[in-house]
Amino acid sequence: MKTVGKIALGFVLALMTLNAFAQNARLRSANRAFDEYSYADAVRGYEEFLRVDKKSDPVERKEALEKLAYSYRRLQDTRNAERVYGQLVENFADSDSRNYLYYAQALASNGKHRESQKMYGKYADLQSSDLRGRKFAVTYMDMNRFYKDSAMYRVEYLPVNSKQADFSPMYFKGGLVFVSSRAESGIIKRVFNWNQTPFLDLYFTPDTSALKGVRDTYVNSAGTLGGASATNGNTGTLAEATPTPDLPMPVTKAEKFSRTLNTKYHEGPATFFKDYTKVVFTRNNYNGGKSKKSNDGINKLKLYIADQKGKDWGGVKELPFNSDDYSTGHPALSPDDTKLYFVSDMPGGFGGTDVYVVEYNNGQWGTPVNLGKEINTEGNEMFPFIDAGGNLYFASDGHEGLGGLDIFYAELKEGIAYKGVKNLGAPINSEKDDFGLISDKELGTGYFSSNRSKGVSDDNIYRFTRTCRPLEILVLDAKTNTPIEGADVRIVKNGSNQDIQQTGIDGATKICLESQTDYDFKAIKEGYATNNIRFSTMTQSANPQMSVSIYLNKSENTILRGTVKREVNQSPQEGVKVTLKDQKTGAERTVVTGPDGGYEFEVDPSRNYDLRAEGDELATNEQTINKNKKTKKKIVESDLSMYGTGDVFTLDNIYYDLDKFFIRPEAAKELDKVVGLMKKYPTMQIELRSFTDSRASDVYNLRLSERRARAAFDYLVRKGITPSRLVARGYGESELVNDCVDGTNCEDAEHRLNRRTEFKILSVKGGVGEALTGK
């Protein structure tokens, strides 16, 4: 990836300190390109050196690998960066600690979070003062929180994108001003030496309503297509997002925003005063036809302000807190135009680039103030935006995220993120770079930038829309009114269990409400009595409720929970009615399982209960939950397995000697289990299905299998099972379990696998009982 927008500001970040060594001509040439920030040329040089000079000095190879990996990193080529950093840390145990950090970041950007977790752990061991190592290592143990709201948003690729970088949109008079490296004339006159791409300019598309987007998609962990209508189940993972392939890719032309603001150097991003008469924008250190460089020879970024002059802009002035020796950029104005938020790598910050704020009053600028460690990290914070409510959005690779730059949200009060920082999660964030978000006050709709793969190329602009009405569910301690972290919230919809969500550190979780639906939210936490609250969308309200609170009291009671599973494959069983009956009072409580097959009840450990599960075409299962006053467990697990019509089970060890149909001793033990099952379910009917291997003729095998099935039948009858509940049928060699067909040379052990007996449940009428006679 050649993400010039992030490169333009990243250009000013400190480089790795690398020693100079005796070098051959190829290495010297690559190093010369590296020192001149010509990373595309440096990559070609280092790759050639490593390929040709395989017997070069180990010190030189280490230097070449370090600089090659770093060049790929600066070019945003995460796959090659992963490859080279992997070689570096594998072959050089004394590698610089930053190489482990950069390797971890590359792995995460490529969606390899488990491997990234290990590298972050190693980095944490080497650099304990940098909190990123420890934080990311812990975060990647459980990625669920990044997908909690993934079903809430629809993401669309916009037709205004070009084949070059397009990013960082900003609202302007019903349209969007954005940054692009496109060359609409088709002629590229100048290129950025860093990565051989055109310089950035400001472009404008005048009517956002005319931008007909193409739905962006992602794939969940089950391998099915997801999106606004798909429930992610907190386990989804972002795939390489791509416009739907069967739709035509529309194109919307954009025009250059200003002849006077755009120059031969980089311009953008920009922000506008609320009356659109003034603009603050980013540009390289160039104004009035003159450019300046820092003491180390770099043309830094600066912030400029300009006034609208007729149909164009004029009076360009640089802001007073700029410097030739550090960069300022990425401006964002507060709704009342009294504060400007921006990004800088000025001395005294927390990491690479930090977010700052400066006051603006009657044309006068104050002194910039760092937003502090709640916002800024040891990494890079970029692309701030302030919505109509004064809330801050920004991109960061230092806060825990999916990979690359993620977009974060902070509610500000007196300039302080008093509720902390929140990752917006999928699908707005991905494993790649996601940044430059603008939004309405409620985060209901807006735009952002991303270099997620297969957009078109490089950075692209996307539109997001919230597709449902969110409801926040708060779980609080009834006595202290403090949030309860890690509480399970069971979502019950129209009387049927749905999924379970877990509250975060703020005691909250969110769902997307559906219309015409009755909800029951049940909060469960060890050491607390369960409690629930009901909510309905059957009626409309002018002021819709956006949150509900569930208060929990401390309790000595026990939580009985479990999962109803289908015995044949141990998959969760939906639609099962689970009833808990108090043996003393006869009182019953009932739930209906959802897709996860789960159920929960609060029980008194001093009482006995009967637990019953029943469903259509399923054999009713019952258990007794015995009292235990001395138990210290606050949560008791009790799963229920159910047999259903159509289930087919292969009986272990029901194999036969060649050309024989007699029941072997080990087979008798397995058939005794079937006897026990049929006595537990006295109305169950089954088919005994027997098979042979491929040796001998088809007719002979069919008759042999019939005799084998009949032998199993006779054994069950002798054990007391009524013949009318049994069907015996032979299938010969019609369903082999391996490739041992006629004419194939197989070992006897392989043939024996085909000489087997199965049973198929034909009916499960009725429930559990004890019928020693089989009737």
Short mmCIF file of C-alpha atoms in Angstrom, two decimals, residues 230-488:
data_model
loop_
_atom_site.label_atom_id
_atom_site.label_comp_id
_atom_site.label_asym_id
_atom_site.label_seq_id
_atom_site.Cartn_x
_atom_site.Cartn_y
_atom_site.Cartn_z
CA ALA A 230 -26.27 -10.21 9.54
CA THR A 231 -25.83 -11.00 13.22
CA ASN A 232 -22.14 -11.30 13.92
CA GLY A 233 -22.55 -13.08 17.25
CA ASN A 234 -19.48 -11.30 18.60
CA THR A 235 -17.26 -13.72 16.75
CA GLY A 236 -17.06 -12.19 13.32
CA THR A 237 -13.82 -11.24 11.68
CA LEU A 238 -13.35 -8.68 8.96
CA ALA A 239 -12.42 -10.02 5.61
CA GLU A 240 -10.93 -8.01 2.78
CA ALA A 241 -13.81 -5.63 2.27
CA THR A 242 -14.88 -5.30 -1.33
CA PRO A 243 -17.77 -3.76 -3.22
CA THR A 244 -20.38 -6.36 -4.12
CA PRO A 245 -18.90 -7.95 -7.27
CA ASP A 246 -22.16 -8.34 -9.22
CA LEU A 247 -22.95 -4.61 -9.12
CA PRO A 248 -21.54 -2.15 -11.69
CA MET A 249 -18.95 0.20 -10.25
CA PRO A 250 -20.35 3.74 -10.69
CA VAL A 251 -18.04 6.70 -11.15
CA THR A 252 -18.66 10.26 -9.94
CA LYS A 253 -16.31 12.96 -11.12
CA ALA A 254 -14.70 15.35 -8.65
CA GLU A 255 -13.21 18.75 -9.35
CA LYS A 256 -10.17 20.47 -7.92
CA PHE A 257 -11.32 22.48 -4.93
CA SER A 258 -9.20 25.57 -5.46
CA ARG A 259 -6.66 26.83 -7.95
CA THR A 260 -5.01 28.99 -5.30
CA LEU A 261 -4.88 26.53 -2.40
CA ASN A 262 -3.51 23.60 -4.42
CA THR A 263 0.21 23.86 -5.16
CA LYS A 264 2.99 21.60 -6.40
CA TYR A 265 3.34 20.18 -2.85
CA HIS A 266 0.95 18.28 -0.55
CA GLU A 267 -2.37 19.91 0.48
CA GLY A 268 -4.96 18.54 2.88
CA PRO A 269 -6.72 17.60 5.08
CA ALA A 270 -8.87 20.74 5.65
CA THR A 271 -11.61 22.05 7.94
CA PHE A 272 -14.05 24.95 7.54
CA PHE A 273 -15.58 27.59 9.77
CA LYS A 274 -19.31 27.05 10.18
CA ASP A 275 -20.22 29.86 7.74
CA TYR A 276 -17.76 28.42 5.18
CA THR A 277 -15.95 31.76 4.80
CA LYS A 278 -12.64 30.51 6.21
CA VAL A 279 -10.66 27.31 5.72
CA VAL A 280 -7.80 25.85 7.76
CA PHE A 281 -5.77 23.31 5.79
CA THR A 282 -2.56 21.30 5.81
CA ARG A 283 0.27 21.95 3.37
CA ASN A 284 3.97 21.32 3.14
CA ASN A 285 6.14 24.22 4.33
CA TYR A 286 5.48 26.25 1.17
CA ASN A 287 3.81 29.63 0.76
CA GLY A 288 4.18 32.61 -1.50
CA GLY A 289 6.24 30.57 -3.93
CA LYS A 290 8.90 29.76 -1.33
CA SER A 291 9.56 26.49 0.50
CA LYS A 292 11.57 25.94 3.68
CA LYS A 293 13.18 22.91 5.28
CA SER A 294 14.02 21.89 8.82
CA ASN A 295 17.53 21.70 10.19
CA ASP A 296 17.65 18.04 9.14
CA GLY A 297 16.62 18.91 5.57
CA ILE A 298 12.94 17.90 5.64
CA ASN A 299 10.07 19.96 4.25
CA LYS A 300 7.68 19.70 7.21
CA LEU A 301 3.90 20.11 7.27
CA LYS A 302 2.21 23.31 8.41
CA LEU A 303 -1.29 24.63 9.02
CA TYR A 304 -2.58 27.56 6.96
CA ILE A 305 -5.74 29.67 7.05
CA ALA A 306 -7.39 31.30 4.03
CA ASP A 307 -10.49 33.42 3.35
CA GLN A 308 -13.10 32.93 0.67
CA LYS A 309 -12.54 35.44 -2.14
CA GLY A 310 -15.43 35.27 -4.57
CA LYS A 311 -15.39 31.81 -6.13
CA ASP A 312 -11.94 30.98 -4.83
CA TRP A 313 -9.75 31.45 -1.78
CA GLY A 314 -7.05 33.96 -0.93
CA GLY A 315 -5.04 35.61 1.80
CA VAL A 316 -3.26 32.39 2.73
CA LYS A 317 -1.42 32.73 6.05
CA GLU A 318 0.36 30.18 8.16
CA LEU A 319 -0.73 29.74 11.78
CA PRO A 320 1.59 31.24 14.41
CA PHE A 321 2.38 28.01 16.25
CA ASN A 322 3.88 26.32 13.17
CA SER A 323 7.58 25.52 13.07
CA ASP A 324 10.12 24.69 10.42
CA ASP A 325 11.43 21.91 12.69
CA TYR A 326 8.26 19.97 13.45
CA SER A 327 4.98 19.29 11.65
CA THR A 328 1.44 20.44 12.32
CA GLY A 329 -1.55 19.16 10.34
CA HIS A 330 -4.94 17.46 10.20
CA PRO A 331 -7.09 20.38 11.50
CA ALA A 332 -10.60 20.08 12.98
CA LEU A 333 -12.70 22.99 14.29
CA SER A 334 -15.14 22.83 17.20
CA PRO A 335 -18.81 23.52 16.34
CA ASP A 336 -18.57 27.12 17.61
CA ASP A 337 -15.24 27.81 15.85
CA THR A 338 -13.51 28.66 19.15
CA LYS A 339 -11.12 25.70 19.24
CA LEU A 340 -8.91 24.09 16.66
CA TYR A 341 -7.80 20.50 17.14
CA PHE A 342 -4.78 19.34 15.16
CA VAL A 343 -1.93 16.81 15.06
CA SER A 344 1.75 17.45 15.66
CA ASP A 345 5.04 15.78 16.47
CA MET A 346 6.25 18.86 18.35
CA PRO A 347 8.61 18.20 21.30
CA GLY A 348 7.03 17.17 24.59
CA GLY A 349 4.45 14.78 23.21
CA PHE A 350 3.69 11.22 24.30
CA GLY A 351 4.52 9.39 21.08
CA GLY A 352 5.01 9.84 17.36
CA THR A 353 2.18 12.29 16.65
CA ASP A 354 -0.28 13.64 19.25
CA VAL A 355 -3.58 15.51 19.14
CA TYR A 356 -3.45 19.13 20.37
CA VAL A 357 -6.05 21.88 20.86
CA VAL A 358 -5.63 25.64 20.56
CA GLU A 359 -8.14 28.42 21.26
CA TYR A 360 -9.26 30.91 18.61
CA ASN A 361 -10.78 34.20 19.71
CA ASN A 362 -11.47 37.23 17.51
CA GLY A 363 -8.82 36.26 15.02
CA GLN A 364 -6.20 35.52 17.68
CA TRP A 365 -4.65 32.09 18.29
CA GLY A 366 -3.71 30.88 21.76
CA THR A 367 -1.03 28.41 22.84
CA PRO A 368 -1.49 24.75 21.79
CA VAL A 369 -2.23 22.26 24.57
CA ASN A 370 -1.66 18.50 24.37
CA LEU A 371 -4.91 16.57 24.97
CA GLY A 372 -3.11 14.31 27.43
CA LYS A 373 -2.43 10.65 27.94
CA GLU A 374 -6.13 9.69 27.91
CA ILE A 375 -6.09 10.47 24.17
CA ASN A 376 -2.42 10.31 23.16
CA THR A 377 -0.22 7.21 23.39
CA GLU A 378 3.28 6.05 22.59
CA GLY A 379 2.01 5.47 19.05
CA ASN A 380 0.46 7.88 16.55
CA GLU A 381 -2.80 9.76 16.95
CA MET A 382 -4.06 11.41 13.76
CA PHE A 383 -7.05 12.83 11.85
CA PRO A 384 -9.18 14.38 14.63
CA PHE A 385 -12.80 15.43 14.04
CA ILE A 386 -15.25 17.20 16.37
CA ASP A 387 -18.96 16.50 15.81
CA ALA A 388 -21.88 18.85 16.48
CA GLY A 389 -22.01 17.67 20.09
CA GLY A 390 -18.36 18.46 20.78
CA ASN A 391 -17.32 14.79 20.76
CA LEU A 392 -13.88 13.83 19.47
CA TYR A 393 -13.14 11.19 16.85
CA PHE A 394 -9.56 10.35 15.91
CA ALA A 395 -7.39 7.62 14.44
CA SER A 396 -4.71 5.82 16.42
CA ASP A 397 -2.35 2.86 16.24
CA GLY A 398 -1.45 3.22 19.93
CA HIS A 399 -4.84 2.38 21.46
CA GLU A 400 -5.94 -1.25 21.23
CA GLY A 401 -7.46 -1.98 17.84
CA LEU A 402 -7.88 -4.45 15.02
CA GLY A 403 -4.67 -3.41 13.27
CA GLY A 404 -3.14 -0.39 11.58
CA LEU A 405 -4.98 2.83 12.37
CA ASP A 406 -8.38 2.38 14.02
CA ILE A 407 -10.98 5.09 14.62
CA PHE A 408 -11.77 6.00 18.23
CA TYR A 409 -14.36 8.11 20.03
CA ALA A 410 -14.09 10.21 23.17
CA GLU A 411 -16.78 12.30 24.84
CA LEU A 412 -15.11 15.51 25.96
CA LYS A 413 -15.98 17.64 28.98
CA GLU A 414 -13.82 20.71 29.53
CA GLY A 415 -11.35 19.20 27.09
CA ILE A 416 -11.03 15.93 29.05
CA ALA A 417 -12.05 12.47 27.82
CA TYR A 418 -13.83 11.79 31.11
CA LYS A 419 -15.36 8.49 29.95
CA GLY A 420 -12.19 7.19 28.33
CA VAL A 421 -11.63 6.24 24.71
CA LYS A 422 -13.79 3.79 22.77
CA ASN A 423 -12.82 1.82 19.67
CA LEU A 424 -15.68 2.08 17.13
CA GLY A 425 -15.17 -1.56 16.16
CA ALA A 426 -16.21 -3.36 12.99
CA PRO A 427 -17.31 -2.72 10.31
CA ILE A 428 -16.03 0.87 10.48
CA ASN A 429 -12.67 -0.42 11.67
CA SER A 430 -10.75 -3.23 9.98
CA GLU A 431 -7.31 -4.83 10.18
CA LYS A 432 -6.01 -2.15 7.81
CA ASP A 433 -5.82 1.65 8.24
CA ASP A 434 -9.17 3.32 9.03
CA PHE A 435 -9.12 7.07 9.62
CA GLY A 436 -10.47 10.51 8.71
CA LEU A 437 -14.03 9.98 9.99
CA ILE A 438 -16.68 12.72 9.93
CA SER A 439 -20.13 12.17 11.38
CA ASP A 440 -23.36 13.64 12.64
CA LYS A 441 -23.89 14.08 16.39
CA GLU A 442 -25.36 10.60 16.97
CA LEU A 443 -22.89 8.68 14.79
CA GLY A 444 -25.88 7.78 12.66
CA THR A 445 -24.29 8.52 9.31
CA GLY A 446 -21.03 9.88 8.00
CA TYR A 447 -17.88 9.17 6.02
CA PHE A 448 -14.44 7.73 6.67
CA SER A 449 -11.30 6.61 4.87
CA SER A 450 -9.73 3.15 4.70
CA ASN A 451 -7.12 1.24 2.76
CA ARG A 452 -8.87 -2.08 3.39
CA SER A 453 -8.01 -4.37 0.52
CA LYS A 454 -9.88 -4.50 -2.76
CA GLY A 455 -11.57 -1.15 -2.51
CA VAL A 456 -10.06 0.02 -5.79
CA SER A 457 -6.52 0.85 -4.76
CA ASP A 458 -4.79 2.63 -1.91
CA ASP A 459 -7.05 4.74 0.38
CA ASN A 460 -10.74 5.04 -0.44
CA ILE A 461 -13.66 6.97 1.01
CA TYR A 462 -16.60 5.06 2.49
CA ARG A 463 -20.01 6.09 3.78
CA PHE A 464 -21.49 4.49 6.89
CA THR A 465 -25.12 4.46 8.01
CA ARG A 466 -26.55 3.12 11.22
CA THR A 467 -29.23 0.69 10.16
CA CYS A 468 -30.99 0.15 13.43
CA ARG A 469 -32.04 1.93 16.58
CA PRO A 470 -29.47 1.19 19.30
CA LEU A 471 -30.41 0.54 22.89
CA GLU A 472 -27.82 0.61 25.66
CA ILE A 473 -28.35 -1.83 28.53
CA LEU A 474 -26.67 -0.84 31.80
CA VAL A 475 -26.15 -3.34 34.62
CA LEU A 476 -25.59 -1.67 38.00
CA ASP A 477 -25.05 -2.70 41.60
CA ALA A 478 -28.34 -1.88 43.33
CA LYS A 479 -26.66 -0.75 46.53
CA THR A 480 -23.68 1.23 45.22
CA ASN A 481 -25.07 2.20 41.80
CA THR A 482 -21.69 1.29 40.28
CA PRO A 483 -21.36 -0.46 36.89
CA ILE A 484 -20.98 -4.24 36.96
CA GLU A 485 -18.38 -5.44 34.49
CA GLY A 486 -18.62 -8.90 32.96
CA ALA A 487 -22.33 -9.41 33.63
CA ASP A 488 -24.15 -11.64 31.13
#
